[in-house]
Short mmCIF file of C-alpha atoms in Angstrom, two decimals:
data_model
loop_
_atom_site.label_atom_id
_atom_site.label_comp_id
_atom_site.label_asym_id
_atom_site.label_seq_id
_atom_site.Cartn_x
_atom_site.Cartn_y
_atom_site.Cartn_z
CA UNK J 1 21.42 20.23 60.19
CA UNK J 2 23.52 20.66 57.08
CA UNK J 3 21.14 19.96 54.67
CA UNK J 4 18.80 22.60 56.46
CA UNK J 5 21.34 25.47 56.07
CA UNK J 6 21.99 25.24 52.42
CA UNK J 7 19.22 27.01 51.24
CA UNK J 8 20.04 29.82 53.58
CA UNK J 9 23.52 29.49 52.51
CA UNK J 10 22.48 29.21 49.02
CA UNK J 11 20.92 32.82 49.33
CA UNK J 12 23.47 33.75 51.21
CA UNK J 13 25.48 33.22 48.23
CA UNK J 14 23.55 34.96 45.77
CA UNK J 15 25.79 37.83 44.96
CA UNK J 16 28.03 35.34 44.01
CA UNK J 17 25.98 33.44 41.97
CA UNK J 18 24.63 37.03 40.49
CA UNK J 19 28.02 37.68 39.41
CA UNK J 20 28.78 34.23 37.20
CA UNK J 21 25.57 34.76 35.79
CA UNK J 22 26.06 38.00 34.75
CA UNK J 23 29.47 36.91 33.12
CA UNK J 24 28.03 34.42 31.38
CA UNK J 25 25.03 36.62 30.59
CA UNK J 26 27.32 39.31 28.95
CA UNK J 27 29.30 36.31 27.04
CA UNK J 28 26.11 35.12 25.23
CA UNK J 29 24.87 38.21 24.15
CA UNK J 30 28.56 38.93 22.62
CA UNK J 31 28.43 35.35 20.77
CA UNK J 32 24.15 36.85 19.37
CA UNK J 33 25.84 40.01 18.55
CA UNK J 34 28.91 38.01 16.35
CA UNK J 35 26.05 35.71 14.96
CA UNK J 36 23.76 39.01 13.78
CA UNK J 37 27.25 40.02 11.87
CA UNK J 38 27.31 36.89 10.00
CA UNK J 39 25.03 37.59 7.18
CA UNK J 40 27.34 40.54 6.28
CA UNK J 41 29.81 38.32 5.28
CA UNK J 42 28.38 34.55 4.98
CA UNK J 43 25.30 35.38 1.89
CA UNK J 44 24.56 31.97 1.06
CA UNK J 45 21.27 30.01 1.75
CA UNK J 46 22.17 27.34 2.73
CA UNK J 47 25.14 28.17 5.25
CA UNK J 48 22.19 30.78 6.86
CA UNK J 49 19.44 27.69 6.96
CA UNK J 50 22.10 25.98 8.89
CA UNK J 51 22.41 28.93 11.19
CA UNK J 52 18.94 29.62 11.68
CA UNK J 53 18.40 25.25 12.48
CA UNK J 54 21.66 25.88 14.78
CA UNK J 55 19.51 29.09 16.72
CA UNK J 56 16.35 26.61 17.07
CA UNK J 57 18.19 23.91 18.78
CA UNK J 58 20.05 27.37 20.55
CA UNK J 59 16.61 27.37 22.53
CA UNK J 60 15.84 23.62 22.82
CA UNK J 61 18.86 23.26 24.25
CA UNK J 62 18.10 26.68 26.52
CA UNK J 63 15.07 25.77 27.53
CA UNK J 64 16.25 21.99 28.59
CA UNK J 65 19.10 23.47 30.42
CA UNK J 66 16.64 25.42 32.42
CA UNK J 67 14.77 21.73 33.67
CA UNK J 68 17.92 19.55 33.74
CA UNK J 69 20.76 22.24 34.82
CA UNK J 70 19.62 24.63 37.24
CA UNK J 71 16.56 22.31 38.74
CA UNK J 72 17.99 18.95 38.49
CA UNK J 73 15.11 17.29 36.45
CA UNK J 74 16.74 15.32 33.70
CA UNK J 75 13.64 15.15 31.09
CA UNK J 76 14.33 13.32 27.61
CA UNK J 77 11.48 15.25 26.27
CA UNK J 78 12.42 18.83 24.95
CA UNK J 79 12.12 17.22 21.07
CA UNK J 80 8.87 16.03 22.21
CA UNK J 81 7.65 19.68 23.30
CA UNK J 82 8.92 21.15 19.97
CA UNK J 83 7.23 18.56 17.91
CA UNK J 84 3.67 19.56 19.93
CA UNK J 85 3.79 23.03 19.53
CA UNK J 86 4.97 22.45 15.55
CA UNK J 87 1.81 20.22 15.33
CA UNK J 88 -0.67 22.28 17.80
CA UNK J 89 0.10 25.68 14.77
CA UNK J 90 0.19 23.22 11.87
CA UNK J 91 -2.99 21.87 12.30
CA UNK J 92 -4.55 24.93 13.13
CA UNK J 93 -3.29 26.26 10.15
CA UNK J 94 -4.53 22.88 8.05
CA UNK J 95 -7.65 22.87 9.42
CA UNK J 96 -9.05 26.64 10.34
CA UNK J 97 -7.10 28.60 8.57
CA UNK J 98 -5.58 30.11 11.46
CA UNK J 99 -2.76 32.68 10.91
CA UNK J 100 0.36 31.55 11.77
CA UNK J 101 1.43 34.62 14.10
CA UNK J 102 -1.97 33.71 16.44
CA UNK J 103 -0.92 29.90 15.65
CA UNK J 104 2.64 29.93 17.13
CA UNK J 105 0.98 31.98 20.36
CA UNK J 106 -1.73 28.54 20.65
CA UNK J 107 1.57 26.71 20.57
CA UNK J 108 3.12 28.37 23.53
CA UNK J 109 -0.11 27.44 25.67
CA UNK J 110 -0.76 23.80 24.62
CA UNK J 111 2.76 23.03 25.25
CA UNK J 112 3.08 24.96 28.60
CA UNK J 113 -0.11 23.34 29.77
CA UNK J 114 1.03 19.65 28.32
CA UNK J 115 4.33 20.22 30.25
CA UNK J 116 2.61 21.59 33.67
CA UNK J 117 0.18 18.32 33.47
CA UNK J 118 3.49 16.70 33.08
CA UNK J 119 5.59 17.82 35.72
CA UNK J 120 2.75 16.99 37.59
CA UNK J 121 2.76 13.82 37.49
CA UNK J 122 6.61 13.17 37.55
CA UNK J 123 7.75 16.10 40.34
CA UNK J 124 8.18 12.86 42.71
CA UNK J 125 10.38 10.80 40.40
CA UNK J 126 14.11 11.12 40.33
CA UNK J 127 17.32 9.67 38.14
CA UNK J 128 16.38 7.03 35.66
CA UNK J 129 12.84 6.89 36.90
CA UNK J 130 12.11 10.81 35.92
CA UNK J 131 14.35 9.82 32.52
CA UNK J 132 12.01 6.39 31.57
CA UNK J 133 9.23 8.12 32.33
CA UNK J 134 9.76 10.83 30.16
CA UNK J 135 11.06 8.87 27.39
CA UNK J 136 8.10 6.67 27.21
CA UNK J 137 5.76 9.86 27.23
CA UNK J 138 8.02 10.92 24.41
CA UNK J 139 7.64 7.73 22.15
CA UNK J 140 3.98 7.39 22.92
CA UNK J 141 3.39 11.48 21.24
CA UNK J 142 5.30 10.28 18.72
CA UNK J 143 4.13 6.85 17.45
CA UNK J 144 0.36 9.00 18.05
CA UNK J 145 1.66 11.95 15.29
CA UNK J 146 3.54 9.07 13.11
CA UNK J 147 -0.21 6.79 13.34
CA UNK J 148 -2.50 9.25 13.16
CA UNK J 149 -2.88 9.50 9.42
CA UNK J 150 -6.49 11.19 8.90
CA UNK J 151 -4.93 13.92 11.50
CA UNK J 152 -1.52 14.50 10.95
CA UNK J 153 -0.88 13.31 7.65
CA UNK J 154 1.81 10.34 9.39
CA UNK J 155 5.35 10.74 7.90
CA UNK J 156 3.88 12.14 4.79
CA UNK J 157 4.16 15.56 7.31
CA UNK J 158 1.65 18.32 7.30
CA UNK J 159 2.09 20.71 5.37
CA UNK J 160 2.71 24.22 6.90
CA UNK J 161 2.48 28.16 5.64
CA UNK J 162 5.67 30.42 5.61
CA UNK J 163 5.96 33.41 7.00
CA UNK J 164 9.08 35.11 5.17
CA UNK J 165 10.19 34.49 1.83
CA UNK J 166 14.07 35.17 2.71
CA UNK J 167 16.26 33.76 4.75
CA UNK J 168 17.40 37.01 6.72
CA UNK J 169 13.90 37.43 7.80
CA UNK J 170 14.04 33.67 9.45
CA UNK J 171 17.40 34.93 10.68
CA UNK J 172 16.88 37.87 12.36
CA UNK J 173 13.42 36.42 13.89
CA UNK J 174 15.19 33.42 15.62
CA UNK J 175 17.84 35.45 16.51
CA UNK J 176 15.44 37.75 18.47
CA UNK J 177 13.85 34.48 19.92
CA UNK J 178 17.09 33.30 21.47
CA UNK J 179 17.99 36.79 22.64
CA UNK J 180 14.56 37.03 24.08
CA UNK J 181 15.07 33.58 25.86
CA UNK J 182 18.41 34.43 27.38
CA UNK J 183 16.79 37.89 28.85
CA UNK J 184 14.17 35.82 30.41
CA UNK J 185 16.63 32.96 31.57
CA UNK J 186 19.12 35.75 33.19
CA UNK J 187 15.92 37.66 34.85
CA UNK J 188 14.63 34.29 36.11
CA UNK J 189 18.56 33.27 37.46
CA UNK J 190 18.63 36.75 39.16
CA UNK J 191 15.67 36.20 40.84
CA UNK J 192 14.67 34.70 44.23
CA UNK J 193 13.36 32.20 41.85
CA UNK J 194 16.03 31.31 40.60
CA UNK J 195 18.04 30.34 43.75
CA UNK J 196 14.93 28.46 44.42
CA UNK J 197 15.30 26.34 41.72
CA UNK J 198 19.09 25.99 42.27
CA UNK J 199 18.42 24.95 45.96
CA UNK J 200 15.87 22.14 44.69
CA UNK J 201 18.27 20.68 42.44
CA UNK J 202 21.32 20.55 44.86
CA UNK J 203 18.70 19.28 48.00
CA UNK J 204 15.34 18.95 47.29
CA UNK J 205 14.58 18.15 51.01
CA UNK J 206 16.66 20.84 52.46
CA UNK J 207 15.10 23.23 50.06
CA UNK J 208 11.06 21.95 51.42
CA UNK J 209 12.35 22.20 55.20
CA UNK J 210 13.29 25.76 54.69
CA UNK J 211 10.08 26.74 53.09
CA UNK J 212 10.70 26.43 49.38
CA UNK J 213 7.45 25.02 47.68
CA UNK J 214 9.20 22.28 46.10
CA UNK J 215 5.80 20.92 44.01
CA UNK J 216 4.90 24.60 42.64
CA UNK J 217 9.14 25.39 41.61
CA UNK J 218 8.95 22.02 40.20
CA UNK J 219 6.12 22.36 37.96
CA UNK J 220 6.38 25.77 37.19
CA UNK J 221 10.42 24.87 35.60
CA UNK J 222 8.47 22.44 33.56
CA UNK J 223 5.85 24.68 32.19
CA UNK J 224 8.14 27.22 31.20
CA UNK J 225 10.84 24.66 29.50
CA UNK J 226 7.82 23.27 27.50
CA UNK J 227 6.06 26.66 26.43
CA UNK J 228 9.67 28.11 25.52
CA UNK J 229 10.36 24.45 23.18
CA UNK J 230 6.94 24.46 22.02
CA UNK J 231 7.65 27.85 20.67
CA UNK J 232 11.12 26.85 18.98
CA UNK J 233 8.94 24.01 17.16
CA UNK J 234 6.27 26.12 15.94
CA UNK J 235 8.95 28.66 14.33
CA UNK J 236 10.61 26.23 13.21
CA UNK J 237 7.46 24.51 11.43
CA UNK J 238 6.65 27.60 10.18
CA UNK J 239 10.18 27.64 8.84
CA UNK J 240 10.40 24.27 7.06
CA UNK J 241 6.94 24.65 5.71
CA UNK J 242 6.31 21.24 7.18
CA UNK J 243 5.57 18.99 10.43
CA UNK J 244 6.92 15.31 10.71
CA UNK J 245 7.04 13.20 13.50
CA UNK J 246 10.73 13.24 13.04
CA UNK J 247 10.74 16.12 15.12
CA UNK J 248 10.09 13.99 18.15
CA UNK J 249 12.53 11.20 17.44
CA UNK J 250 14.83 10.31 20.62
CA UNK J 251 17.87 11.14 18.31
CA UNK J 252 16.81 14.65 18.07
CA UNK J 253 16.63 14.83 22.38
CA UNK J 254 20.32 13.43 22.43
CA UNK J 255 21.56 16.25 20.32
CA UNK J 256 19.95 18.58 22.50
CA UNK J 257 21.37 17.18 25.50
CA UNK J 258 24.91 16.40 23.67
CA UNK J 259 24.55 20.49 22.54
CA UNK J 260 23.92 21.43 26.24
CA UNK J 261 27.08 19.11 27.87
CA UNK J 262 29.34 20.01 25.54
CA UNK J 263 29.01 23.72 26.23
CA UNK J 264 28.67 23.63 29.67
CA UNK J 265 25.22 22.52 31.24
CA UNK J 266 24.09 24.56 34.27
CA UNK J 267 25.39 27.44 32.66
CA UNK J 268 23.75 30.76 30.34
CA UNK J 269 26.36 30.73 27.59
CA UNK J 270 27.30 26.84 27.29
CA UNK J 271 24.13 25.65 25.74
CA UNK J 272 24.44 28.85 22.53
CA UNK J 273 27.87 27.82 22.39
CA UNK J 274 27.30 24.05 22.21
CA UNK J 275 24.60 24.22 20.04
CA UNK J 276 26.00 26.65 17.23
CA UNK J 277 29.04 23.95 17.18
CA UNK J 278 27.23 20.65 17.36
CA UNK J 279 25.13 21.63 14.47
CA UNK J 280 27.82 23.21 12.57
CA UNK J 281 29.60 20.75 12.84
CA UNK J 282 26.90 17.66 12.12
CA UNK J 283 26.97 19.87 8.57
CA UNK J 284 30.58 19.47 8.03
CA UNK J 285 29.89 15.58 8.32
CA UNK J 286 27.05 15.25 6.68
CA UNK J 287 28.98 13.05 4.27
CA UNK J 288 30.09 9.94 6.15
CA UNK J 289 26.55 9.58 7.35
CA UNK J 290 25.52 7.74 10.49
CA UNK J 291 29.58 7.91 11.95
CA UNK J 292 28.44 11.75 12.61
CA UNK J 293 26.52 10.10 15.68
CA UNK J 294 29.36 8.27 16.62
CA UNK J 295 31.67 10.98 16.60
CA UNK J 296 28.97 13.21 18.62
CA UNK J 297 28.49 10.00 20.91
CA UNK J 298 32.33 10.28 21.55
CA UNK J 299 32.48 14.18 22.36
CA UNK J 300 29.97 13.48 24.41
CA UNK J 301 31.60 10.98 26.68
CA UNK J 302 34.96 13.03 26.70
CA UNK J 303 33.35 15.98 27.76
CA UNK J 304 31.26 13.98 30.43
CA UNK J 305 34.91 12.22 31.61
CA UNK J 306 37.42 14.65 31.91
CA UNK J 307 35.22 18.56 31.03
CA UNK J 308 31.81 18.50 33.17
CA UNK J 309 31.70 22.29 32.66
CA UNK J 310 32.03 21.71 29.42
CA UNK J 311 33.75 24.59 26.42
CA UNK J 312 32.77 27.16 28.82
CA UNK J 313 34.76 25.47 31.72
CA UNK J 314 37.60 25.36 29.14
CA UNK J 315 37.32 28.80 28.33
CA UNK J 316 37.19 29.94 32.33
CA UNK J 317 40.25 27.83 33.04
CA UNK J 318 42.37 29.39 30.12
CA UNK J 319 41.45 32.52 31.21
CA UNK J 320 42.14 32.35 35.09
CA UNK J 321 45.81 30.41 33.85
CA UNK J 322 46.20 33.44 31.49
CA UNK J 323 45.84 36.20 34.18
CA UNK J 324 47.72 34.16 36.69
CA UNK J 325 50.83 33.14 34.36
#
C-alpha cells in the first residue's frame, strides 16, 4: 500500500521538488555566467583549453546524472557514448567529406539510437548487473575502435577537421552547449516527466502500479543521455582535431562519475560544479602523474562516506547554519 502511494505522493510533492530545482537551476546558470567572464581576465591558451575540456566533461557528467541520478540507472558508459558520436562525425568527415556542422547532427542520432537499442536491452537489469553489463558493452566499442585499423586508424586516431581557429570560439560554443543542456535538463525536471523518472528510480514497481510506463521512461532517459554525450564527443573531436579510442577508456567513465559525486549527484548544479573542479584540479597535478587518480580515488570515497550530496550539500548546509546562527 505504501509503495502504491508514492508516486501520487511524489506528484503531490512537485511544487516542492519545482522549487529545489529551480534553486539549483538559477545556481548553475550564475556559475555559466562567472565562467563566460573568465576570458576577460584568464587570456592564455592553454588555461582556456582546460576550460573548454572542463565544459565537455560539464555535459558528460550532465547527461550521466540524468540516467544514474534522477532515474536510478547506474550506466558505466557515458565515455563510451562520447567516443561513438566523436567516431560516427570523424569518419564521416574521413571518408565523405561531410561537413562537420551536418557531422556532429549524424552524431546526435547514431548515439541516441545506439543508447535506445541499449536501454533496451538492459531496462530489466539492476545494481551491479545494469553496471557489468554496461561496462562490458563499453570495452567491447572500444577494443572494436582500438582493432579496427583499416576503419578507424587504431590508436594512431583519426584525424578530424576544426571548426574555429581560436580558442574563444571553442569557448563560447561549449559554453552555449552546456547552457543549452541545463535548459533542457530543468524543462525535463519541471515536467510530468520528470517526476516520472524520479518515481522510477525511488520504486520502480510502485511507479508501474500507478500507471507510469516504466519500459518507455526507461529507454527514453537512455536515449537522451546518449544523444546529449554523443554530442559532447563530436565537439569535442572536432575540437582536438582527432579521435582515439582513449576516449572510451573506463578511466575516462570514473572521472565522470567522480565529477558528478563530488558535486552532488541527483542534483542540476553539482555535476558543473564537480566537473569544473575535478578537471581543474587533475591540471594542477598533472605533475606527480598517476597519484592524481589516487587522490581523485580518495575524494571520491570521502565524499561517498561522510557528503552524499556532495559540494552542493556543503554549500546548502552552510547556508541554512548561516541564516539560522
Amino acid at each position: 500500500m505504501s509503495n502504491e502511494a508514492s508516486v501520487p505522493n511524489k506528484l503531490s510533492s512537485s511544487k516542492l521538488s519545482n522549487a529545489k530545482t529551480e534553486t539549483e537551476f538559477r545556481v548553475a546558470l550564475v556559475v555559466l555566467a562567472v565562467v563566460a567572464l573568465i576570458p576577460a581576465v584568464v587570456s592564455n591558451a592553454y588555461w582556456l583549453g582546460v576550460l573548454v575540456v572542463s565544459m565537455y566533461f560539464a555535459i558528460l557528467a550532465g547527461a550521466w546524472n540524468l540516467l544514474a541520478g534522477y532515474t536510478g540507472q547506474f550506466s558505466l558508459a557515458p565515455a563510451t557514448f562520447a567516443m561513438i558520436g566523436a567516431y560516427a562525425t570523424g569518419l564521416l568527415a574521413a571518408n565523405f567529406g561531410v561537413p562537420p556542422l551536418l557531422g556532429i547532427v549524424a552524431a546526435i542520432l547514431v548515439a541516441g539510437v545506439i543508447g535506445l537499442v541499449l536501454g533496451r536491452i538492459v531496462l530489466r537489469l539492476k545494481g551491479p548487473y545494469l553496471a557489468l553489463t554496461t561496462l562490458s558493452f563499453a570495452e567491447i566499442l572500444r577494443l572494436i575502435a582500438s582493432n579496427s585499423i583499416n576503419v578507424t586508424r587504431g590508436d594512431l586516431g583519426l584525424s578530424v577537421p576544426g571548426l574555429f581557429n581560436s580558442r574563444l570560439g571553442w569557448y563560447y560554443l561549449f559554453l552555449g552547449v552546456l547552457a543549452a543542456l541545463l535548459v533542457g535538463l530543468y524543462a525535463l525536471l519541471r515536467s510530468k516527466a520528470g517526476l516520472f523518472l524520479q518515481a522510477i528510480r525511488d520504486d520502480e514497481v510502485a511507479a508501474a502500479r500507478s500507471g507510469v510506463d516504466v519500459v518507455f521512461w526507461k529507454t527514453a532517459a537512455f536515449a537522451i543521455s546518449a544523444a546529449a554525450s554523443g554530442f559532447a564527443g563530436a565537439l569535442y573531436a572536432h575540437f582536438a582535431e582527432l579521435v582515439t579510442p582513449e576516449l572510451g577508456l573506463i578511466g575516462q567513465t570514473g572521472l565522470i562519475v567522480s565529477m558528478t559525486v563530488i558535486g552532488g549527484i541527483g542534483t542540476l548544479v553539482g555535476p558543473v560544479v564537480g566537473a569544473f573542479l575535478v578537471y581543474v584540479l587533475s591540471e594542477w597535478l598533472r605533475d606527480i602523474g598517476g597519484y592524481q587518480l589516487v587522490v581523485f580515488a580518495l575524494l571520491v570515497i570521502i565524499f561517498a562516506r561522510f557528503f552524499r550530496d556532495g559540494l552542493w550539500g556543503i554549500a546548502k548546509l552552510t547556508v541554512q547554519r548561516w541564516r539560522s546562527a
